[in-house]
Coordinates of C-alpha atoms and ligand atoms in Angstrom, one line a residue:
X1 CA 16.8 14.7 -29.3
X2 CA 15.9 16.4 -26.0
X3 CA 16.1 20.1 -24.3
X4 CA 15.4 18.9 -21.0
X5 CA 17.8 20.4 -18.9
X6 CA 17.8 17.8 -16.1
X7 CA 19.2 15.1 -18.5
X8 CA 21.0 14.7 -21.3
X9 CA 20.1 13.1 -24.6
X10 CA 23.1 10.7 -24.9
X11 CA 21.2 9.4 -21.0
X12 CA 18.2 9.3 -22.2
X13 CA 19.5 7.2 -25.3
X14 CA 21.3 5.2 -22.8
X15 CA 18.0 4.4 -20.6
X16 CA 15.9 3.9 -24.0
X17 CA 18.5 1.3 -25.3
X18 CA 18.6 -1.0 -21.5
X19 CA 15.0 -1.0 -21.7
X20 CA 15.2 -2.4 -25.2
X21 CA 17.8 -4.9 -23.7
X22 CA 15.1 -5.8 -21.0
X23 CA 16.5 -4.2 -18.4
X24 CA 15.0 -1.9 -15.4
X25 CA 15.8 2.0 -15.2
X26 CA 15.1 4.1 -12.6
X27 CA 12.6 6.8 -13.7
X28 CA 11.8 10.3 -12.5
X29 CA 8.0 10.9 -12.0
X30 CA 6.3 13.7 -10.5
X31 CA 4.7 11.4 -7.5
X32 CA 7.8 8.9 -6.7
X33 CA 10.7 7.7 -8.3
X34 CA 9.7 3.9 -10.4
X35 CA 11.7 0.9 -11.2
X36 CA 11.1 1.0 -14.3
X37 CA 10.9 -1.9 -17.4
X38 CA 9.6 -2.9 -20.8
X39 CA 5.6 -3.4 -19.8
X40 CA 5.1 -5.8 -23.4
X41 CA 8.6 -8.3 -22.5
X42 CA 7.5 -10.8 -19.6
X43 CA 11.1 -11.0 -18.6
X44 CA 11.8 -7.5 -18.0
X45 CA 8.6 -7.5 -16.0
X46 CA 10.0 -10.7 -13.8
X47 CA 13.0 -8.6 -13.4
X48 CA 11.3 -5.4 -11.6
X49 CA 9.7 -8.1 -9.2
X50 CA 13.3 -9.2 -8.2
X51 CA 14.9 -6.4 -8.0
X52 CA 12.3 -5.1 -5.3
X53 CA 11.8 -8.1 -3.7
X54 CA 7.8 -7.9 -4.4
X55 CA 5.5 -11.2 -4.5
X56 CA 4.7 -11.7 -8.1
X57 CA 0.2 -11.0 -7.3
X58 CA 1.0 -7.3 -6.4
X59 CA 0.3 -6.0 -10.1
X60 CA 2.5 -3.2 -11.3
X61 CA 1.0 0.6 -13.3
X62 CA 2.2 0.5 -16.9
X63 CA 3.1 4.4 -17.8
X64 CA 1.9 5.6 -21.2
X65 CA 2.7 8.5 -23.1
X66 CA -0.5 10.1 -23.5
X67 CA -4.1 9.4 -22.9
X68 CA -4.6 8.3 -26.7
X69 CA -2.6 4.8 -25.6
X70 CA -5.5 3.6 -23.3
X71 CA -7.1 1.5 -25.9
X72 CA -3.4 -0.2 -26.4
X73 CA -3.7 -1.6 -23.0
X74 CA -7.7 -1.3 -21.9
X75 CA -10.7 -2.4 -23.4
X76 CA -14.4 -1.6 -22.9
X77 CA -13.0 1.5 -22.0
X78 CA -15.9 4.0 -20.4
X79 CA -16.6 7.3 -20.8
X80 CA -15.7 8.4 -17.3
X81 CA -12.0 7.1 -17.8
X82 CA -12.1 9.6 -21.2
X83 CA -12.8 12.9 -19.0
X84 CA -10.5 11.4 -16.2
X85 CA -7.8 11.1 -18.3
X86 CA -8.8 14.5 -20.1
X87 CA -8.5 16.1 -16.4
X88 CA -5.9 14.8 -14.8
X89 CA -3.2 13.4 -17.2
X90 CA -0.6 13.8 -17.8
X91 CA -0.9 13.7 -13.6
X92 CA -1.2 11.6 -10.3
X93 CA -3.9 9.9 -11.3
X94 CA -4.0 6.2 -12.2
X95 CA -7.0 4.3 -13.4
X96 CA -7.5 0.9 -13.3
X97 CA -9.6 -0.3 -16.4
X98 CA -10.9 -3.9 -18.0
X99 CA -7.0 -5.1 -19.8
X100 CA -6.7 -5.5 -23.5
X101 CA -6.5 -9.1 -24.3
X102 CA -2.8 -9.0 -24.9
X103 CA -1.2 -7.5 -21.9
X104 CA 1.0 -9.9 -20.1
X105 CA -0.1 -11.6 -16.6
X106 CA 2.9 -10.9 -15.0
X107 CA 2.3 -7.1 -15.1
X108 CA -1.4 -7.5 -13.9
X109 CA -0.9 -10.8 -11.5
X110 CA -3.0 -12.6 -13.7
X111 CA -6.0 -10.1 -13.3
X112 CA -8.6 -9.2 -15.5
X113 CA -7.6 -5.3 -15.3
X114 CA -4.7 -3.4 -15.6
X115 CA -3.7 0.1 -14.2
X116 CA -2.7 2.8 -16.6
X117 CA -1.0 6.5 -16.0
X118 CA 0.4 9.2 -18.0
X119 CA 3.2 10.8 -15.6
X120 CA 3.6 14.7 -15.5
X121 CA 7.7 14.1 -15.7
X122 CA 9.4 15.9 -18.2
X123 CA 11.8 12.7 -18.4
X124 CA 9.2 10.3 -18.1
X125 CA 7.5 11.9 -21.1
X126 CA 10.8 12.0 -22.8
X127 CA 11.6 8.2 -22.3
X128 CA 8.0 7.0 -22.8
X129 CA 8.1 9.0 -26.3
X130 CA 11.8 7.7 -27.4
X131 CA 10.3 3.8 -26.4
X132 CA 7.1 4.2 -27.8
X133 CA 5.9 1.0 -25.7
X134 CA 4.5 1.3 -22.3
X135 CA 6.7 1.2 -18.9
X136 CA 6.0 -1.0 -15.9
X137 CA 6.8 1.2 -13.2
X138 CA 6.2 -0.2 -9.3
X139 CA 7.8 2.6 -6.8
X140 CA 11.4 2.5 -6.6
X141 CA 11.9 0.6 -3.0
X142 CA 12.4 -2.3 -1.9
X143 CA 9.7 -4.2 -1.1
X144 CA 7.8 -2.8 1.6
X145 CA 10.6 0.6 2.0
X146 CA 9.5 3.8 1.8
X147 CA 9.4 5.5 -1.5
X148 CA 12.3 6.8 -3.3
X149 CA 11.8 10.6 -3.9
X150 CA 15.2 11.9 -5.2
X151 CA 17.4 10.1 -7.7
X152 CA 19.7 9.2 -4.6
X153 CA 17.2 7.7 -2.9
X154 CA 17.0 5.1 -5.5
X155 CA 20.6 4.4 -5.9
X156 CA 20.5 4.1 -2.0
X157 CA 17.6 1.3 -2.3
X158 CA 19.7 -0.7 -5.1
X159 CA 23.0 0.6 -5.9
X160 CA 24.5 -1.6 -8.4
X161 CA 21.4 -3.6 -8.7
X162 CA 19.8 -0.7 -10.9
X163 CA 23.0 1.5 -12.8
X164 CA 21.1 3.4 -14.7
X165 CA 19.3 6.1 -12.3
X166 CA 17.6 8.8 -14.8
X167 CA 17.9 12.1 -12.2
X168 CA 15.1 14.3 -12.9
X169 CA 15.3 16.6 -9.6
X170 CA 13.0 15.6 -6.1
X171 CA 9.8 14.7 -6.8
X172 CA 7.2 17.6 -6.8
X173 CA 4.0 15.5 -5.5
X174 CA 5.7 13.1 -3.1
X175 CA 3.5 10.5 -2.6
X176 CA 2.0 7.9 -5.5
X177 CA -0.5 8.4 -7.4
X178 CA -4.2 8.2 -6.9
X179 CA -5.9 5.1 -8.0
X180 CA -9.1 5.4 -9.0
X181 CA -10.6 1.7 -10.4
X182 CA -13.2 2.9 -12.9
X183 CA -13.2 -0.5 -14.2
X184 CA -16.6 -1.4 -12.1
X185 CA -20.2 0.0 -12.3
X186 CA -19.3 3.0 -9.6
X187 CA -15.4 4.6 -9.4
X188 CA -14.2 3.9 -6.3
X189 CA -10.8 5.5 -4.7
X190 CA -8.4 2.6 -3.9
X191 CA -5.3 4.4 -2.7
X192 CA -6.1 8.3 -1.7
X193 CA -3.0 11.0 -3.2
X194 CA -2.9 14.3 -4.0
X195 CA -6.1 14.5 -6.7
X196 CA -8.7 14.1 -4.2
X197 CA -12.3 12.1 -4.3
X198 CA -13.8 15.4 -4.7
X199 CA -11.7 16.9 -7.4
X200 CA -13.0 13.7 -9.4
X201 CA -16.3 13.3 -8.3
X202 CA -16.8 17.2 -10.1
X203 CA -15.4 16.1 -12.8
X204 CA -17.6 13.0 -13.6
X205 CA -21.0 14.5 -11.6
X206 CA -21.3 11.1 -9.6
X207 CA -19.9 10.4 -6.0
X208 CA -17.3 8.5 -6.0
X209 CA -16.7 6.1 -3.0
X210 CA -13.1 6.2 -1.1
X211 CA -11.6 2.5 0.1
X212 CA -11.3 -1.3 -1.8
X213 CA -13.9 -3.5 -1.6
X214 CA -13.8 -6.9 0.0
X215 CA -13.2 -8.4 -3.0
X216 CA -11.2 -5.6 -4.4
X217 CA -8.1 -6.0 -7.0
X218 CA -4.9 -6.7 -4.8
X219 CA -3.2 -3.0 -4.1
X220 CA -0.1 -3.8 -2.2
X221 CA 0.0 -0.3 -1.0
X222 CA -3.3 -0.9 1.0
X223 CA -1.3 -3.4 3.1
X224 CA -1.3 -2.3 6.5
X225 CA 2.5 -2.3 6.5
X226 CA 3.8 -0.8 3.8
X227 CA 6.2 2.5 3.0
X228 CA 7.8 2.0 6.3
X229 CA 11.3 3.2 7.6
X230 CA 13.6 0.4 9.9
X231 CA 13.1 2.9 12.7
X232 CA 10.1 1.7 14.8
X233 CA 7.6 4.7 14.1
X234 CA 4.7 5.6 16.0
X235 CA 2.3 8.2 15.0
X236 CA 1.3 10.5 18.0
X237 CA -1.8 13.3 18.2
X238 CA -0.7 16.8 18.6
X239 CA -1.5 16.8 22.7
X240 CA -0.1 13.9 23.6
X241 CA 3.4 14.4 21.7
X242 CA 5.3 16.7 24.7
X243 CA 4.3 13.7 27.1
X244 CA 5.7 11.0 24.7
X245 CA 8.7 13.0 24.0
X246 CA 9.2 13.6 28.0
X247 CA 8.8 10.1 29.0
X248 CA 11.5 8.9 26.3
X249 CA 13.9 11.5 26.8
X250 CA 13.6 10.5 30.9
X251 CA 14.1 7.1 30.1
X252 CA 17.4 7.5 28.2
X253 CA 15.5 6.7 24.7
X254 CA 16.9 7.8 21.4
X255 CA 14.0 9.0 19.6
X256 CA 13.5 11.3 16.6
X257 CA 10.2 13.4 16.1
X258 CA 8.4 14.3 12.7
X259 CA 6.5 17.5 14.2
X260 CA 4.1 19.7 12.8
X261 CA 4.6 23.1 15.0
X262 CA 7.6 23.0 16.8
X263 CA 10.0 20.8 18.5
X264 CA 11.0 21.2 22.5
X265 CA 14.3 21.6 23.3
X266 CA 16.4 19.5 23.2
X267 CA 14.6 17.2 20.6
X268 CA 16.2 16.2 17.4
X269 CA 13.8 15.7 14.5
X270 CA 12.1 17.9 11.9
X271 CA 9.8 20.6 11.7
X272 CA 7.4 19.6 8.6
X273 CA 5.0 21.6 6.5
X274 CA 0.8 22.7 7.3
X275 CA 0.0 22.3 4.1
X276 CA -0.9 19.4 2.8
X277 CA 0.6 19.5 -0.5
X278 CA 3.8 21.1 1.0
X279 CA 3.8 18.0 3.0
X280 CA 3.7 15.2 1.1
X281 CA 6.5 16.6 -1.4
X282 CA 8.4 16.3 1.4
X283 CA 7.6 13.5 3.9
X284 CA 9.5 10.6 2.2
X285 CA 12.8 12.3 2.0
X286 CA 11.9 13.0 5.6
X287 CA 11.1 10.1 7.2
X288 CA 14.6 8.1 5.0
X289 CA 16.7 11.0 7.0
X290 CA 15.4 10.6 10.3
X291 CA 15.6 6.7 9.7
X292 CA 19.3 7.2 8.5
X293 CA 20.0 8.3 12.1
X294 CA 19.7 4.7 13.5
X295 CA 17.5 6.5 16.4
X296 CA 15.4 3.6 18.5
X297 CA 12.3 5.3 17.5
X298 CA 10.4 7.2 15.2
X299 CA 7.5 9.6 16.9
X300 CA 5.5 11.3 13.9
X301 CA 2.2 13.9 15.2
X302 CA -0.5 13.4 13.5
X303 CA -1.7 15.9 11.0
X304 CA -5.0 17.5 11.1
X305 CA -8.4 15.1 10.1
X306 CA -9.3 17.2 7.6
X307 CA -10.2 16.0 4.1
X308 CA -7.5 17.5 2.3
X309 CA -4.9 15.3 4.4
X310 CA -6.4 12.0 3.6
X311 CA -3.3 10.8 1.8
X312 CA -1.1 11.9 4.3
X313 CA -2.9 9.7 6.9
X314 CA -2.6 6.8 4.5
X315 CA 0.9 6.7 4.6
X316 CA 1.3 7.4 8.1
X317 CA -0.6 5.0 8.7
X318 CA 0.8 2.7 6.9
X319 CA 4.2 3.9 8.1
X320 CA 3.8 3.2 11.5
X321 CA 2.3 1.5 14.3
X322 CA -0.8 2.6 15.9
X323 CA -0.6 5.1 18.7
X324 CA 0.2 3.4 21.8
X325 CA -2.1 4.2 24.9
X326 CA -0.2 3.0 27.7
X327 CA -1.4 6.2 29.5
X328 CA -4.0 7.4 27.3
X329 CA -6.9 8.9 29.2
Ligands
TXA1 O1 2.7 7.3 -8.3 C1 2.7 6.1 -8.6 O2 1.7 5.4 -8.9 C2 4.1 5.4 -8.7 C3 4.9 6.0 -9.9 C4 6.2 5.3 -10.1 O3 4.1 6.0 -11.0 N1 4.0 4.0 -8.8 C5 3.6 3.2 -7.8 O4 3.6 1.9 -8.1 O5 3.2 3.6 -6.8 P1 3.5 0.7 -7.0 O6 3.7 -0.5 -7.8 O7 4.4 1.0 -5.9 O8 2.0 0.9 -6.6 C6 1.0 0.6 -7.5 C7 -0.2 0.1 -6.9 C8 0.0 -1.2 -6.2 O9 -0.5 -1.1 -4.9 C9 -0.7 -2.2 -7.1 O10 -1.2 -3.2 -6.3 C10 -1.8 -1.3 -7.6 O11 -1.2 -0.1 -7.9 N2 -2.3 -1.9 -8.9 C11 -1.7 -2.0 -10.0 N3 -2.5 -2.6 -11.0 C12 -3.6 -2.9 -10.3 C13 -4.8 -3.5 -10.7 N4 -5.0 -4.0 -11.9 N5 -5.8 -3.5 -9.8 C14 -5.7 -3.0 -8.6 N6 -4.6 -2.4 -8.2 C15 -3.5 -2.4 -9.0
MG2 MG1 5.1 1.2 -4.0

């Protein structure tokens, strides 16, 4: 059936035939690891939002199998979502578009649109091809958790809850997709990741405008606390990090630091990538281990404000608390 190394076909036939039974199956993808679940059977659907704990208006991405399923899902489909989709997908990239008259309103909270992505998973390609339907896929966390990035991860958010864990290897982007609403007169970013506004602004020759509108579609990634460890976590500039980490250390504080450069003696945390890219593939994982180690709290420097570390920023931010300035200058 399959020569994926990374999983056999007797687990793949496995995962296809629980999400026949209406059941939710956690899925590789090359951004985060989803909870996935039939996106055309309403109680499969209900089931993701228990599982995670989410509030049934946060709308959920259905995965296709390639771009040629949009019109399954979307109507009045524009051009601009044709040479997206002809870019960037299979990819991180997810558009949100006007939703064919038949998609359920438990997958889009009852709005008008529906967001659509073809993953760049081996697996996810595999299992999306064996069910032929679409796949409702919300990250695989809990409610308001920090993405799952490894197959582990996910069995550590749910254990029992979800037994069937496809594991297709850490995630090689890291951080969720882009979403890019082209479902409006102008495309407008509402949740930055690795394919960047400019990166799809050359691809359709117009500017395309980063942030939701006031009267966006509900993205429950854009609220402010969201992808967060249990470890209070702070994120901290680059100069004022050695004072934060002094004044903890002298007051008997556990903390553990997410640096950038290097750590001062003495300090337990890790040392993360400069590049961007490099980065993200790898800041989930790190902020679940430094979380694991129960510290009482989190210090994370700030990465450079440079375009190309927009996303990063985003989940940071979101992450975290702001900075305290109890002796900024
Ligand atoms: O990379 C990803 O996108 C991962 C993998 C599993 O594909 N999925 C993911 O799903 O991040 P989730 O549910 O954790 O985040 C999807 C975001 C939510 O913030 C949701 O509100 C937003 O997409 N969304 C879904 N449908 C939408 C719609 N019709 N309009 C506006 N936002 C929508
Ligand atoms: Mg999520």
């Amino acid at each position: 059936m399959t020569d994926l190394k990374l999983v056999s076909a007797a687990e793949l036939a496995d995962a296809c035939a629980a999400l026949r039974r209406g059941e939710v199956v956690g899925l590789p993808t090359e951004t985060v690891y989803g909870l996935a679940g039939d996106a055309g059977n309403a109680e499969a659907v209900r089931r993701i939002f228990a599982t995670k704990g989410r509030p049934a208006d946060h709308p959920l991405i259905v995965h296709v199998h390639d771009a040629a399923r949009i019109d399954d899902w979307a109507r009045d489909v524009p051009e601009i979502a044709r040479r997206l989709a002809a870019a960037f997908w299979p990819g991180p990239l997810t558009m949100i578009l006007k939703r064919a008259a038949h998609v359920l309103d438990v997958v889009t909270g009852g709005q008008d649109t529906i967001g659509l992505r073809v993953p760049n998973h081996p697996v996810a390609l595999a299992l999306l091809q064996a069910f032929g339907g679409g796949l409702a896929a919300p990250s695989a966390n809990r409610f308001g958790h920090v993405s799952p990035t490894t197959a582990q991860h996910v069995r550590d958010e749910f254990a029992d809850a979800v037994p069937v864990v496809l594991d297709g290897g850490p995630c090689k982007v890291g951080i969720e997709s882009t979403i890019v609403d082209v479902s409006g007169e102008m495309p407008r970013i509402l949740r930055p990741g690795q394919i960047g506004a400019d990166a799809i602004a050359q691809v359709l020759g117009v500017p395309v405008t980063i942030g939701a509108q006031q009267a966006s579609p509900r993205v429950s990634g854009s609220l402010a606390s969201h992808y967060a460890p249990d470890t209070p976590a702070e994120r901290v500039p680059t100069e004022r990090l050695d004072t934060l980490i002094h004044q903890a250390l002298g007051s008997g504080e556990t903390i553990r630091v997410l640096a950038l450069r290097h750590l001062p003696n003495g300090v337990h945390g890790l040392i993360m990538p400069n590049d961007p890219a490099q980065y993200a593939r790898h800041l989930y994982a790190a902020l679940r281990s430094l979380d694991a180690e129960g510290a009482e709290r989190l210090l994370i420097e700030t990465p450079p404000d440079q375009p190309e570390w927009l996303a990063i920023h985003d989940r940071i931010a979101r992450a975290t608390v702001a900075p305290s300035d109890d002796d900024a200058p």
